[in-house]
């Protein structure tokens, strides 16, 4: 099935409800500006989702987690794979999807269960913050609704993983903190080959 921008909303968690409630037409309204437009934001998100998908594929295939934690990693992998599929389709509709980056998580996997859980929580928190930072740059109401739907899933992943890592699953404040691209790059560059 080919996803369009409109069906992208349906393919993301909660997106269909947001579309039904708030979108009556395809008119795009200006919001914050960005030099690369919606394609740039979608490809940025796609790069992060590729990274997360690769991470969970490595975790699941390594067997470093067991029991309920292994099941959780498989469920999160399924979510990340759906995000990749949806974002790839939208990027194709908007122009051209970014390529998948080469990744390496051997140093994480060799650190055992505790390191894997900590890094997973950090990656999910970084992803949630990255979506939040990019939201104002999105001009399409449909893409914004879908990005926010993915943001909430990333935040829920971070919450359960923080709990498993022995951290508080509840944020320190009432408002989430956006994470700008430079900081995101600093956090993920060690996993890029």
mmCIF file of C-alpha atoms in Angstrom:
data_model
loop_
_atom_site.group_PDB
_atom_site.id
_atom_site.type_symbol
_atom_site.label_atom_id
_atom_site.label_comp_id
_atom_site.label_asym_id
_atom_site.label_seq_id
_atom_site.Cartn_x
_atom_site.Cartn_y
_atom_site.Cartn_z
ATOM 1 C CA UNK A 1 0.000 0.000 0.000
ATOM 2 C CA UNK A 2 1.324 3.449 -0.905
ATOM 3 C CA UNK A 3 0.911 5.990 1.863
ATOM 4 C CA UNK A 4 0.098 9.578 1.008
ATOM 5 C CA UNK A 5 0.376 12.461 3.433
ATOM 6 C CA UNK A 6 -3.270 11.925 4.342
ATOM 7 C CA UNK A 7 -2.937 8.161 4.932
ATOM 8 C CA UNK A 8 0.282 8.767 6.852
ATOM 9 C CA UNK A 9 -1.904 10.244 9.574
ATOM 10 C CA UNK A 10 -3.891 7.020 9.695
ATOM 11 C CA UNK A 11 -0.733 4.923 9.895
ATOM 12 C CA UNK A 12 0.594 6.659 12.999
ATOM 13 C CA UNK A 13 -0.638 6.126 16.537
ATOM 14 C CA UNK A 14 -3.539 8.451 17.192
ATOM 15 C CA UNK A 15 -3.222 10.165 13.839
ATOM 16 C CA UNK A 16 -6.522 8.986 12.441
ATOM 17 C CA UNK A 17 -8.437 10.495 15.338
ATOM 18 C CA UNK A 18 -6.575 13.787 14.980
ATOM 19 C CA UNK A 19 -7.282 13.872 11.259
ATOM 20 C CA UNK A 20 -10.973 13.121 11.690
ATOM 21 C CA UNK A 21 -11.315 15.769 14.389
ATOM 22 C CA UNK A 22 -9.247 18.561 12.924
ATOM 23 C CA UNK A 23 -8.631 18.381 9.176
ATOM 24 C CA UNK A 24 -11.237 19.347 6.673
ATOM 25 C CA UNK A 25 -9.088 20.067 3.650
ATOM 26 C CA UNK A 26 -5.561 19.797 2.316
ATOM 27 C CA UNK A 27 -4.751 23.506 2.666
ATOM 28 C CA UNK A 28 -1.376 24.029 4.297
ATOM 29 C CA UNK A 29 -1.064 26.981 6.663
ATOM 30 C CA UNK A 30 2.249 28.668 7.394
ATOM 31 C CA UNK A 31 3.664 28.085 10.853
ATOM 32 C CA UNK A 32 7.312 28.588 11.788
ATOM 33 C CA UNK A 33 9.797 28.806 8.968
ATOM 34 C CA UNK A 34 12.437 26.306 7.977
ATOM 35 C CA UNK A 35 14.918 26.396 5.154
ATOM 36 C CA UNK A 36 14.174 22.873 3.933
ATOM 37 C CA UNK A 37 10.423 22.765 4.486
ATOM 38 C CA UNK A 38 8.416 19.739 5.512
ATOM 39 C CA UNK A 39 10.601 17.338 3.499
ATOM 40 C CA UNK A 40 13.622 18.399 5.548
ATOM 41 C CA UNK A 41 11.774 17.777 8.823
ATOM 42 C CA UNK A 42 10.361 14.443 7.636
ATOM 43 C CA UNK A 43 13.795 13.252 6.470
ATOM 44 C CA UNK A 44 15.346 14.338 9.772
ATOM 45 C CA UNK A 45 12.699 12.341 11.655
ATOM 46 C CA UNK A 46 13.226 9.417 9.279
ATOM 47 C CA UNK A 47 16.959 9.409 10.037
ATOM 48 C CA UNK A 48 16.219 9.193 13.769
ATOM 49 C CA UNK A 49 13.673 6.423 13.205
ATOM 50 C CA UNK A 50 16.188 4.466 11.093
ATOM 51 C CA UNK A 51 18.640 4.740 13.986
ATOM 52 C CA UNK A 52 16.066 3.541 16.516
ATOM 53 C CA UNK A 53 14.898 0.714 14.265
ATOM 54 C CA UNK A 54 18.504 -0.448 13.769
ATOM 55 C CA UNK A 55 19.096 -0.252 17.523
ATOM 56 C CA UNK A 56 16.109 -2.439 18.410
ATOM 57 C CA UNK A 57 16.880 -4.897 15.605
ATOM 58 C CA UNK A 58 20.380 -5.282 17.089
ATOM 59 C CA UNK A 59 18.998 -5.622 20.624
ATOM 60 C CA UNK A 60 16.380 -8.209 19.668
ATOM 61 C CA UNK A 61 18.767 -10.301 17.557
ATOM 62 C CA UNK A 62 21.498 -10.182 20.240
ATOM 63 C CA UNK A 63 19.415 -11.868 22.924
ATOM 64 C CA UNK A 64 20.861 -9.496 25.552
ATOM 65 C CA UNK A 65 17.357 -8.972 26.969
ATOM 66 C CA UNK A 66 15.079 -11.738 28.158
ATOM 67 C CA UNK A 67 11.510 -12.287 29.290
ATOM 68 C CA UNK A 68 9.238 -9.252 29.408
ATOM 69 C CA UNK A 69 12.094 -6.900 28.527
ATOM 70 C CA UNK A 70 12.754 -8.833 25.312
ATOM 71 C CA UNK A 71 9.032 -8.689 24.500
ATOM 72 C CA UNK A 72 9.049 -4.941 25.122
ATOM 73 C CA UNK A 73 12.031 -4.484 22.790
ATOM 74 C CA UNK A 74 10.162 -6.415 20.073
ATOM 75 C CA UNK A 75 7.064 -4.230 20.507
ATOM 76 C CA UNK A 76 9.129 -1.058 20.368
ATOM 77 C CA UNK A 77 10.899 -2.400 17.259
ATOM 78 C CA UNK A 78 7.491 -2.908 15.642
ATOM 79 C CA UNK A 79 6.555 0.708 16.452
ATOM 80 C CA UNK A 80 9.839 2.048 15.081
ATOM 81 C CA UNK A 81 9.444 -0.021 11.904
ATOM 82 C CA UNK A 82 5.963 1.435 11.394
ATOM 83 C CA UNK A 83 7.383 4.930 11.878
ATOM 84 C CA UNK A 84 10.073 4.200 9.259
ATOM 85 C CA UNK A 85 7.486 2.904 6.783
ATOM 86 C CA UNK A 86 5.186 5.881 7.231
ATOM 87 C CA UNK A 87 7.916 8.538 7.163
ATOM 88 C CA UNK A 88 9.588 6.925 4.127
ATOM 89 C CA UNK A 89 6.317 7.069 2.246
ATOM 90 C CA UNK A 90 5.693 10.704 3.131
ATOM 91 C CA UNK A 91 9.263 11.672 2.213
ATOM 92 C CA UNK A 92 8.781 9.942 -1.142
ATOM 93 C CA UNK A 93 5.519 11.819 -1.684
ATOM 94 C CA UNK A 94 7.218 15.127 -0.812
ATOM 95 C CA UNK A 95 10.318 14.542 -2.909
ATOM 96 C CA UNK A 96 12.927 12.022 -1.861
ATOM 97 C CA UNK A 97 13.542 10.010 1.314
ATOM 98 C CA UNK A 98 16.934 10.242 2.974
ATOM 99 C CA UNK A 99 19.080 7.099 2.892
ATOM 100 C CA UNK A 100 19.494 4.840 5.889
ATOM 101 C CA UNK A 101 22.636 5.716 7.855
ATOM 102 C CA UNK A 102 25.140 3.007 8.777
ATOM 103 C CA UNK A 103 24.987 2.292 12.506
ATOM 104 C CA UNK A 104 26.965 0.312 15.064
ATOM 105 C CA UNK A 105 25.664 -0.641 18.499
ATOM 106 C CA UNK A 106 28.273 -3.271 19.438
ATOM 107 C CA UNK A 107 29.625 -1.147 22.302
ATOM 108 C CA UNK A 108 26.123 -0.921 23.763
ATOM 109 C CA UNK A 109 25.320 -4.599 23.370
ATOM 110 C CA UNK A 110 28.617 -5.656 24.935
ATOM 111 C CA UNK A 111 27.685 -3.621 28.021
ATOM 112 C CA UNK A 112 24.867 -6.012 28.855
ATOM 113 C CA UNK A 113 21.276 -5.508 29.917
ATOM 114 C CA UNK A 114 21.754 -2.383 32.040
ATOM 115 C CA UNK A 115 23.625 -0.483 29.342
ATOM 116 C CA UNK A 116 21.118 -1.515 26.671
ATOM 117 C CA UNK A 117 18.190 -0.287 28.770
ATOM 118 C CA UNK A 118 19.915 3.023 29.619
ATOM 119 C CA UNK A 119 20.814 3.698 25.989
ATOM 120 C CA UNK A 120 17.304 2.731 24.843
ATOM 121 C CA UNK A 121 15.795 5.195 27.332
ATOM 122 C CA UNK A 122 18.217 7.905 26.212
ATOM 123 C CA UNK A 123 17.508 7.306 22.502
ATOM 124 C CA UNK A 124 13.749 7.433 23.056
ATOM 125 C CA UNK A 125 13.993 10.604 25.138
ATOM 126 C CA UNK A 126 16.188 12.171 22.476
ATOM 127 C CA UNK A 127 13.701 11.193 19.773
ATOM 128 C CA UNK A 128 10.766 12.663 21.696
ATOM 129 C CA UNK A 129 12.665 15.902 22.282
ATOM 130 C CA UNK A 130 13.709 16.077 18.631
ATOM 131 C CA UNK A 131 10.100 15.785 17.419
ATOM 132 C CA UNK A 132 9.102 18.541 19.829
ATOM 133 C CA UNK A 133 11.860 20.849 18.582
ATOM 134 C CA UNK A 134 10.836 20.341 14.947
ATOM 135 C CA UNK A 135 7.065 20.747 15.418
ATOM 136 C CA UNK A 136 7.009 24.517 14.847
ATOM 137 C CA UNK A 137 8.859 24.081 11.536
ATOM 138 C CA UNK A 138 6.142 21.890 9.992
ATOM 139 C CA UNK A 139 3.717 23.692 7.677
ATOM 140 C CA UNK A 140 1.303 20.833 6.888
ATOM 141 C CA UNK A 141 -1.392 20.277 9.511
ATOM 142 C CA UNK A 142 -1.499 16.581 8.616
ATOM 143 C CA UNK A 143 2.242 16.086 8.992
ATOM 144 C CA UNK A 144 2.218 18.046 12.259
ATOM 145 C CA UNK A 145 -0.575 15.883 13.680
ATOM 146 C CA UNK A 146 1.309 12.745 12.695
ATOM 147 C CA UNK A 147 4.622 14.009 14.068
ATOM 148 C CA UNK A 148 2.963 14.772 17.388
ATOM 149 C CA UNK A 149 1.378 11.316 17.391
ATOM 150 C CA UNK A 150 4.841 9.766 16.916
ATOM 151 C CA UNK A 151 6.255 12.119 19.583
ATOM 152 C CA UNK A 152 3.823 10.732 22.167
ATOM 153 C CA UNK A 153 4.802 7.151 21.332
ATOM 154 C CA UNK A 154 8.502 8.001 21.681
ATOM 155 C CA UNK A 155 7.789 9.660 25.045
ATOM 156 C CA UNK A 156 5.891 6.587 26.268
ATOM 157 C CA UNK A 157 8.775 4.367 25.183
ATOM 158 C CA UNK A 158 11.147 6.632 27.134
ATOM 159 C CA UNK A 159 8.923 6.491 30.206
ATOM 160 C CA UNK A 160 8.813 2.693 30.500
ATOM 161 C CA UNK A 161 12.500 2.381 29.657
ATOM 162 C CA UNK A 162 13.398 4.985 32.284
ATOM 163 C CA UNK A 163 11.474 2.915 34.826
ATOM 164 C CA UNK A 164 13.384 -0.229 33.797
ATOM 165 C CA UNK A 165 16.655 1.726 34.051
ATOM 166 C CA UNK A 166 15.875 2.674 37.644
ATOM 167 C CA UNK A 167 15.036 6.271 36.759
ATOM 168 C CA UNK A 168 11.796 8.113 37.338
ATOM 169 C CA UNK A 169 9.284 7.498 34.540
ATOM 170 C CA UNK A 170 7.711 10.877 35.348
ATOM 171 C CA UNK A 171 9.316 13.957 33.760
ATOM 172 C CA UNK A 172 11.019 16.524 35.988
ATOM 173 C CA UNK A 173 8.601 19.246 34.914
ATOM 174 C CA UNK A 174 5.154 19.802 33.497
ATOM 175 C CA UNK A 175 6.474 20.629 30.022
ATOM 176 C CA UNK A 176 8.710 18.534 27.795
ATOM 177 C CA UNK A 177 11.997 20.034 26.671
ATOM 178 C CA UNK A 178 12.693 20.317 22.939
ATOM 179 C CA UNK A 179 16.082 19.023 21.804
ATOM 180 C CA UNK A 180 17.575 20.949 18.894
ATOM 181 C CA UNK A 181 19.367 19.272 15.985
ATOM 182 C CA UNK A 182 22.892 20.073 17.151
ATOM 183 C CA UNK A 183 22.320 18.400 20.513
ATOM 184 C CA UNK A 184 20.560 15.444 18.884
ATOM 185 C CA UNK A 185 23.558 14.998 16.571
ATOM 186 C CA UNK A 186 25.931 15.101 19.541
ATOM 187 C CA UNK A 187 23.907 12.387 21.291
ATOM 188 C CA UNK A 188 23.654 10.002 18.345
ATOM 189 C CA UNK A 189 26.963 10.487 16.504
ATOM 190 C CA UNK A 190 28.705 7.725 18.474
ATOM 191 C CA UNK A 191 26.301 5.211 16.888
ATOM 192 C CA UNK A 192 26.835 6.379 13.298
ATOM 193 C CA UNK A 193 29.543 4.745 11.201
#
